Tab-separated table of C-alpha atoms and ligand atoms in Angstrom:
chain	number	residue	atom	x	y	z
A	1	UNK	CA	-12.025	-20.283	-1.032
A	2	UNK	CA	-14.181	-17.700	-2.923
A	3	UNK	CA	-13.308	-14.472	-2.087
A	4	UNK	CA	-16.248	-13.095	-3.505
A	5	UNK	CA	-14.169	-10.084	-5.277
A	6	UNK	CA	-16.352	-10.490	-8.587
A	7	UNK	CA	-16.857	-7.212	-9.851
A	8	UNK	CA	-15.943	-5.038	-7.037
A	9	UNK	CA	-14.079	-2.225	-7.676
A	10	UNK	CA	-10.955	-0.940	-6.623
A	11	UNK	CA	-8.016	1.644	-6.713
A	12	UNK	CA	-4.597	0.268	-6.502
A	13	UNK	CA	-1.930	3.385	-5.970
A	14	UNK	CA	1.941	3.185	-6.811
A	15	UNK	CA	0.693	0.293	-9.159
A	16	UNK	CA	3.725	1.176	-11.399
A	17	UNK	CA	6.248	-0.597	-10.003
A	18	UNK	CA	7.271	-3.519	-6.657
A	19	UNK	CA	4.057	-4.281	-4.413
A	20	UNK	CA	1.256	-2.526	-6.136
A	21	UNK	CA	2.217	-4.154	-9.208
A	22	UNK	CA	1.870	-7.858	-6.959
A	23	UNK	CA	-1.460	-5.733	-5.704
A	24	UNK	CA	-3.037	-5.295	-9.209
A	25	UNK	CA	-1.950	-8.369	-10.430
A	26	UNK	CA	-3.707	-10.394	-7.348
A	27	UNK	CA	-6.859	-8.935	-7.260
A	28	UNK	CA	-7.067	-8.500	-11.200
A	29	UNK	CA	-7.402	-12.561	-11.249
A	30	UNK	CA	-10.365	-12.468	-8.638
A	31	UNK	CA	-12.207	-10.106	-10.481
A	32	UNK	CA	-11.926	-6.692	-9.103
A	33	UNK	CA	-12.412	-4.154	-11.580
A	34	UNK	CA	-8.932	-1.865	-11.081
A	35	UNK	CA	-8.046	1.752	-11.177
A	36	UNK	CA	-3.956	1.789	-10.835
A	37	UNK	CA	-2.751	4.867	-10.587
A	38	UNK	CA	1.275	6.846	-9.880
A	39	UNK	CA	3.197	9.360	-11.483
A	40	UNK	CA	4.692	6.776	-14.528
A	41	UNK	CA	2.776	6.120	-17.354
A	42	UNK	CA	4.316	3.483	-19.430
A	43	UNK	CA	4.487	0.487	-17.098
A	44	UNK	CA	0.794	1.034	-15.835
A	45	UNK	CA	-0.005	0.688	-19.564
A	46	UNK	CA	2.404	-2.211	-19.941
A	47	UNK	CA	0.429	-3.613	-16.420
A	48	UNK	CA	-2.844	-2.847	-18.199
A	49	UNK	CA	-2.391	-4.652	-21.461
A	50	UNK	CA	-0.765	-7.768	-19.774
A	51	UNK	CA	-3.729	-8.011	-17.136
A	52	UNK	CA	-6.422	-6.998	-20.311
A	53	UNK	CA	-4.639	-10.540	-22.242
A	54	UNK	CA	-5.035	-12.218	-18.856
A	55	UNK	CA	-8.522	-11.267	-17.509
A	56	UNK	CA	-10.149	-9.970	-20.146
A	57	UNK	CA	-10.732	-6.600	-18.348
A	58	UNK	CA	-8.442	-3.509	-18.522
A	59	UNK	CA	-7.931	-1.643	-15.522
A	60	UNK	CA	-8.185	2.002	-15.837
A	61	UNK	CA	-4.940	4.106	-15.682
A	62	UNK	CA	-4.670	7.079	-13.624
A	63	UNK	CA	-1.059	9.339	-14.362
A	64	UNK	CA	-1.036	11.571	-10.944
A	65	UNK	CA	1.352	12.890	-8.246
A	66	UNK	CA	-0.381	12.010	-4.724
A	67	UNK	CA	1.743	15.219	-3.386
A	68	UNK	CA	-0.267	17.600	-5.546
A	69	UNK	CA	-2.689	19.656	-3.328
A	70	UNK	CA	-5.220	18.816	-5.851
A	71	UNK	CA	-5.048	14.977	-6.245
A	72	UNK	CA	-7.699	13.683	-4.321
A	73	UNK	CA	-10.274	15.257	-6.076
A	74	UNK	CA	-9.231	15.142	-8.954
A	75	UNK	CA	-8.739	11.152	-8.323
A	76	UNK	CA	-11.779	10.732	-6.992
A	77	UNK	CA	-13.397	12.491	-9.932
A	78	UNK	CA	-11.400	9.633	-12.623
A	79	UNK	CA	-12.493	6.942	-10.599
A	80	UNK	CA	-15.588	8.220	-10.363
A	81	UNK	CA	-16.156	8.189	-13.958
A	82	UNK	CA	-14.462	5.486	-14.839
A	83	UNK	CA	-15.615	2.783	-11.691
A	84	UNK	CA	-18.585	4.270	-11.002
A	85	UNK	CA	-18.018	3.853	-7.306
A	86	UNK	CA	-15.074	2.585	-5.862
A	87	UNK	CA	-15.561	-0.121	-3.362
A	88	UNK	CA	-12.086	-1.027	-1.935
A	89	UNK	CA	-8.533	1.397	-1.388
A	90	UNK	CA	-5.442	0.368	-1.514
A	91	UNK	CA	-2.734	2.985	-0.452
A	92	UNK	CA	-0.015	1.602	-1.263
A	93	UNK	CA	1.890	4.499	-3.167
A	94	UNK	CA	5.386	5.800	-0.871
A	95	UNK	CA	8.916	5.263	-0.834
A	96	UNK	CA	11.004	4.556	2.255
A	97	UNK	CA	13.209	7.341	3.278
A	98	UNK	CA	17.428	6.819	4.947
A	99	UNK	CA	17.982	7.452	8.589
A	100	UNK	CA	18.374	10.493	9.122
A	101	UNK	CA	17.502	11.946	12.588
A	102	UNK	CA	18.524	15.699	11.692
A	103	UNK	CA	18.054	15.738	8.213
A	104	UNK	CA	16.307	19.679	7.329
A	105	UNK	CA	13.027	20.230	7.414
A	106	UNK	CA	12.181	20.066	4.052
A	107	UNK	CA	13.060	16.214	3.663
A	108	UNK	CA	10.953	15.314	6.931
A	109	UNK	CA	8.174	17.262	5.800
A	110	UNK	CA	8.074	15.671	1.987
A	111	UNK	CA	8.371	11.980	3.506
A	112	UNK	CA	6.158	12.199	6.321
A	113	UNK	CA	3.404	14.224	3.561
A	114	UNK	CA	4.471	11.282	1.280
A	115	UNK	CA	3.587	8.508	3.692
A	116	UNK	CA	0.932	9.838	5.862
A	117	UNK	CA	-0.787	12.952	4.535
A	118	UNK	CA	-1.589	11.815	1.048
A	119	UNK	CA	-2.518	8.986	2.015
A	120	UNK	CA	-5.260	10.448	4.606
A	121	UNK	CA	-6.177	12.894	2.337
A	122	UNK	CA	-7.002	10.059	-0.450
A	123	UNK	CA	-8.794	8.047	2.240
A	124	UNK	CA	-11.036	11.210	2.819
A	125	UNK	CA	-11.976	11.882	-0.727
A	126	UNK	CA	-13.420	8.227	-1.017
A	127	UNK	CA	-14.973	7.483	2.549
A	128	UNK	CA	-18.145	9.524	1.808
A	129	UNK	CA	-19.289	7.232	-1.303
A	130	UNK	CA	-18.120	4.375	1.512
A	131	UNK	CA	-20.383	5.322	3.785
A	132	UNK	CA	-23.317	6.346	1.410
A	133	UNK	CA	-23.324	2.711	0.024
A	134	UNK	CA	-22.475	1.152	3.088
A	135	UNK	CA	-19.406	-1.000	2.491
A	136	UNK	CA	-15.903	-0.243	2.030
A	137	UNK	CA	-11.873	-1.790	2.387
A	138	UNK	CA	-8.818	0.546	3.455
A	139	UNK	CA	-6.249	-0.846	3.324
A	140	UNK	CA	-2.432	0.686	3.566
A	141	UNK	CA	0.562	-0.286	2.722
A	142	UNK	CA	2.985	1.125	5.892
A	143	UNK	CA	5.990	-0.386	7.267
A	144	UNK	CA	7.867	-1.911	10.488
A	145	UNK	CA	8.157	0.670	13.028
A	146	UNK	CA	10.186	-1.064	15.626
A	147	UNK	CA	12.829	1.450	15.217
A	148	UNK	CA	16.712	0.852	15.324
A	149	UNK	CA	17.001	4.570	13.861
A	150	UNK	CA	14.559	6.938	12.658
A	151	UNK	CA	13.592	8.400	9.856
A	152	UNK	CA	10.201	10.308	7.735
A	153	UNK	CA	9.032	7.680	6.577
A	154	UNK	CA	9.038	4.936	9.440
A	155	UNK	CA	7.687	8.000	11.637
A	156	UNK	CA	4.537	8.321	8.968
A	157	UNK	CA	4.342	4.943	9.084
A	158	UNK	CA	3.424	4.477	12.632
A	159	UNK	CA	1.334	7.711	12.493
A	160	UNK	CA	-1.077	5.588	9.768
A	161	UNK	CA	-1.154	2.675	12.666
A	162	UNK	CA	-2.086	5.223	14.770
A	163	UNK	CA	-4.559	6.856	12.342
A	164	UNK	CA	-6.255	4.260	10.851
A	165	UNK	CA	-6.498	1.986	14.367
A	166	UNK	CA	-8.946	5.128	15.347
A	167	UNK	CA	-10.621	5.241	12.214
A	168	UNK	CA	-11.565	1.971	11.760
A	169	UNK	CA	-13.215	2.202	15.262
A	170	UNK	CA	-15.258	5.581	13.391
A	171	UNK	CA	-16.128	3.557	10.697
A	172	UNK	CA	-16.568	-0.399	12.176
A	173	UNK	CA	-20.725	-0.141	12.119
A	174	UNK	CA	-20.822	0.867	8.797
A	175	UNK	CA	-19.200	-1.545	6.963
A	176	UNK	CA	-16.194	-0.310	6.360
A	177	UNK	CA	-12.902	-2.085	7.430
A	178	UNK	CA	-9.414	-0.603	7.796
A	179	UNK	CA	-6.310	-2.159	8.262
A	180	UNK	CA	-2.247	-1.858	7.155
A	181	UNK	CA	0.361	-4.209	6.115
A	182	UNK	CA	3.490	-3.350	6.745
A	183	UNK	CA	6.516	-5.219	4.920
A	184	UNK	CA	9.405	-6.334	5.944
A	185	UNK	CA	11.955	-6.923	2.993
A	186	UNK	CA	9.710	-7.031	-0.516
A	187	UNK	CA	11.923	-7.461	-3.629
A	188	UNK	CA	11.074	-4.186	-5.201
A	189	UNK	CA	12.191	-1.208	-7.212
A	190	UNK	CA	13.299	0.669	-4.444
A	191	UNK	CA	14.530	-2.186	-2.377
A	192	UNK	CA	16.875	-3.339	-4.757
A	193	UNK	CA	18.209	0.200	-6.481
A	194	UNK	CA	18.240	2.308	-3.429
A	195	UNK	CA	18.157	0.135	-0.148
A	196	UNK	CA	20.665	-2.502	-0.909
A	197	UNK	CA	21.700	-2.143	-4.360
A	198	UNK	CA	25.202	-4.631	-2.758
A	199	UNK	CA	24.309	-8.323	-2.868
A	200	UNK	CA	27.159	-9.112	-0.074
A	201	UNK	CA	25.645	-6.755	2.175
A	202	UNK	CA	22.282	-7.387	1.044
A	203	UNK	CA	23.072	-11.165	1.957
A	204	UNK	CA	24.914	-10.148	5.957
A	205	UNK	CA	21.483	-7.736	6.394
A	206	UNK	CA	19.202	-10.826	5.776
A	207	UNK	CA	21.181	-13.692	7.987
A	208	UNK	CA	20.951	-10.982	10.514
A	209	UNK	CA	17.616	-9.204	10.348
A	210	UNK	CA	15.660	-11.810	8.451
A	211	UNK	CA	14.644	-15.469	10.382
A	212	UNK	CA	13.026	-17.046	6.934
A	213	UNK	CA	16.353	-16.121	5.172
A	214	UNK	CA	15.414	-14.232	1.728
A	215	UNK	CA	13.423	-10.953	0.654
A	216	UNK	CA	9.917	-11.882	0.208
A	217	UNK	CA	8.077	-11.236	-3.028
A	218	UNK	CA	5.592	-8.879	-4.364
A	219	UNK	CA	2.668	-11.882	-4.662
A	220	UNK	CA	3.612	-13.491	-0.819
A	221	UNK	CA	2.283	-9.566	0.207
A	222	UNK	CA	-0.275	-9.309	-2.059
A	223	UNK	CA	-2.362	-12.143	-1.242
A	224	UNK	CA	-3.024	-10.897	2.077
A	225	UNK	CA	-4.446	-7.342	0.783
A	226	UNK	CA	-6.542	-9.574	-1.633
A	227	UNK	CA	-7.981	-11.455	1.510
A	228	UNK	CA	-8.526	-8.030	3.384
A	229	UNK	CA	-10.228	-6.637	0.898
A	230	UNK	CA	-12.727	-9.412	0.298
A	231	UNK	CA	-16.029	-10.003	1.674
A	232	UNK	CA	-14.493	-12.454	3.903
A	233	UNK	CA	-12.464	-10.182	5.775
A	234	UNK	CA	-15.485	-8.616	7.163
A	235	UNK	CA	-14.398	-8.669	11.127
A	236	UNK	CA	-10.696	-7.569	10.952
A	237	UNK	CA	-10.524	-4.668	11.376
A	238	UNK	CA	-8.044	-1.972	13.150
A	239	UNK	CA	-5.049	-4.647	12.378
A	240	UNK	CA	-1.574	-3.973	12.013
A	241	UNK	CA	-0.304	-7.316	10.062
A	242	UNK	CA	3.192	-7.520	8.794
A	243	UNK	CA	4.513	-9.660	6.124
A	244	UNK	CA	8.147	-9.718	6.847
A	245	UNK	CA	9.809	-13.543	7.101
A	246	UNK	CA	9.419	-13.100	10.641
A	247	UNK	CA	11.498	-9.708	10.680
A	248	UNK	CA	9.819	-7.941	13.418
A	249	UNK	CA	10.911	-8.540	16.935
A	250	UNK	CA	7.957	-7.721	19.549
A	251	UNK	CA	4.555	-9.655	19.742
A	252	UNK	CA	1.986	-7.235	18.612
B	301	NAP	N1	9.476	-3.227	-0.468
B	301	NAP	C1	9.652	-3.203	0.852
B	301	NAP	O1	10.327	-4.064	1.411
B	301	NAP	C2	9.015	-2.124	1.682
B	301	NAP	C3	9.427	-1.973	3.005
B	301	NAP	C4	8.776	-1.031	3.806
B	301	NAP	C5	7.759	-0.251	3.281
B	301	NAP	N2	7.403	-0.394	1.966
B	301	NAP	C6	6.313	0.434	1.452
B	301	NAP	O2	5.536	-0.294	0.511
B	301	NAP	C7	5.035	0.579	-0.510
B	301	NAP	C8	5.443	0.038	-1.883
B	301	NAP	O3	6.863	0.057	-1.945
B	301	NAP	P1	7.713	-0.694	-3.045
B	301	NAP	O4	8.870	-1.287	-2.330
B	301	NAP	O5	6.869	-1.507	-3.943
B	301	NAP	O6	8.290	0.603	-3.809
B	301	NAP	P2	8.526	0.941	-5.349
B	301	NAP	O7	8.851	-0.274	-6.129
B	301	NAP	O8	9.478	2.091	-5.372
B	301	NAP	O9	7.079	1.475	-5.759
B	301	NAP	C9	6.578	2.652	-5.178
B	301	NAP	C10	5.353	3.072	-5.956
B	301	NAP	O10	4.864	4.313	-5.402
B	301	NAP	C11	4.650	5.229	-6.470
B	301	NAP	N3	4.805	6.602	-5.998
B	301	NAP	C12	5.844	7.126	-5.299
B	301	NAP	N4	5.652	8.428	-5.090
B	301	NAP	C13	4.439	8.750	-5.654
B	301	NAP	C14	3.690	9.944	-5.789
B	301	NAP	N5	4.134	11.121	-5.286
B	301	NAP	N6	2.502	9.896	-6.436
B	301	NAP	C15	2.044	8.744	-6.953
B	301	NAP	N7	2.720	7.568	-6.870
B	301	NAP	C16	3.906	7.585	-6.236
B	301	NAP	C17	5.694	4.828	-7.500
B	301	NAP	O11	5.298	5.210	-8.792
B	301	NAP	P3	5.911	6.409	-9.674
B	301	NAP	O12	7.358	6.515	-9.362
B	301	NAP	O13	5.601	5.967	-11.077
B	301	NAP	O14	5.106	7.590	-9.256
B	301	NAP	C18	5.645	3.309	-7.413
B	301	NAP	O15	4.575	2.813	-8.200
B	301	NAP	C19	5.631	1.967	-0.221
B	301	NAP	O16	4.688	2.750	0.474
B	301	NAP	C20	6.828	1.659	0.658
B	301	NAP	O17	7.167	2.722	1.520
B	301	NAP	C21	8.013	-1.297	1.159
């Protein structure tokens, strides 16, 4: 299938480690001109030079801290001069957060800004060159929020359902699609060092939670986000589609 990515351009955030690395990598081989961008240098260089060998074209690196009041303009200004325009959004950049009903105020507040406001307030700095040239992706990187506890970050998460389902109804006659992805189990960064860093209790959580029977990987996400943000994907919009070895429960 030709997803007719040639040359479109997009910005890939937390590209420095786990899915936006599978992210960059996927949509680097159809041809999408990249912007990766989080708060690590060196492996978005490393990710750079390996997809430069690869593809011949070096995605630009952006070093920046989403929380920062300042970051989406000052994103939006390096993608601006570096892209030109940017064409497709991937917010991908976040980090899941323990259960922790009545943890203070400060830890709610930095997970749900983490998960939800930065994202929103990304979105917002690109969706008027969206709608001046008429075409656009969104597309965000959440999480399962059938809860068996709660925490920040699975409460953002269903806040960007909620969010982007009534955005992408603002935004459906103009081009401009808007949908998330939320994983189940990705082998990751912060999947294996902080969520189950215990193999025999990594193993019990999958033959309980997990029908396929293994973490997925990185690339089995990222192929999806690479068909959402194509051409192709022109009439889904306002989805909610997980990629999670069957993980979730309830029929959407
Ligand atoms: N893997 C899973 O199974 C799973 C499950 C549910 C939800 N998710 C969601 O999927 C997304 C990717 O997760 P992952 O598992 O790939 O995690 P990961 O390996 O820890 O990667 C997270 C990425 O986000 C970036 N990031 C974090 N805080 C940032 C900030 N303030 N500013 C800019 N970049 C920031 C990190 O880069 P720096 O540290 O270099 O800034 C890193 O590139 C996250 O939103 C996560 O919540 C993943």
């Amino acid at each position: 299938m030709d997803l007719k990515l040639a040359g479109k351009t997009c910005l890939v955030t937390g590209a420095s480690a786990g899915i936006g690395v599978g992210i960059a990598r996927s949509l680097a081989r159809e041809g999408v001109r990249l912007a990766i961008l989080a708060r690590r240098r060196d492996p978005m260089e490393a990710l750079a030079d390996e997809l430069a060998a690869e593809t011949g074209v070096r995605p630009v690196v952006i070093v920046a801290d989403l929380m920062a009041d300042d970051a989406p303009s000052t994103v939006q200004a390096a993608v601006q001069s570096s892209l030109g325009r940017l064409e497709i959004l991937v917010n991908n950049a976040g980090l899941s957060s323990k259960p922790e009903p009545m943890a203070p105020d400060d830890v709610w507040n930095a997970g749900f800004d983490l998960k939800f406001t930065t994202l929103r307030r990304l979105t917002n700095a690109f969706l008027p060159g969206m709608r001046a040239q008429g075409w656009g992706r969104i597309i965000n990187i959440t999480g399962i929020v059938e809860p068996y506890a709660t925490s920040a970050a699975l409460t953002a998460c269903a806040a960007v359902h909620a969010w982007a389902k009534g955005l992408s109804r603002d935004l459906a006659k103009e081009g401009i699609t808007i949908n998330c992805v939320p994983p189940g189990r990705i082998n990751s960064e912060q999947i294996r060092s902080r969520l189950h860093p215990d193999p025999a209790v990594t193993q019990r959580y999958i033959e309980q939670n997990i029908p396929i029977g293994r973490f997925g990987e990185p690339e089995e996400l990222a192929d999806l986000v690479t068909f959402l943000a194509s051409p192709r994907a022109g009439y889904i919009t306002g989805t909610v589609i997980p990629v999670d070895g069957g993980m979730s429960r309830f029929a959407m």
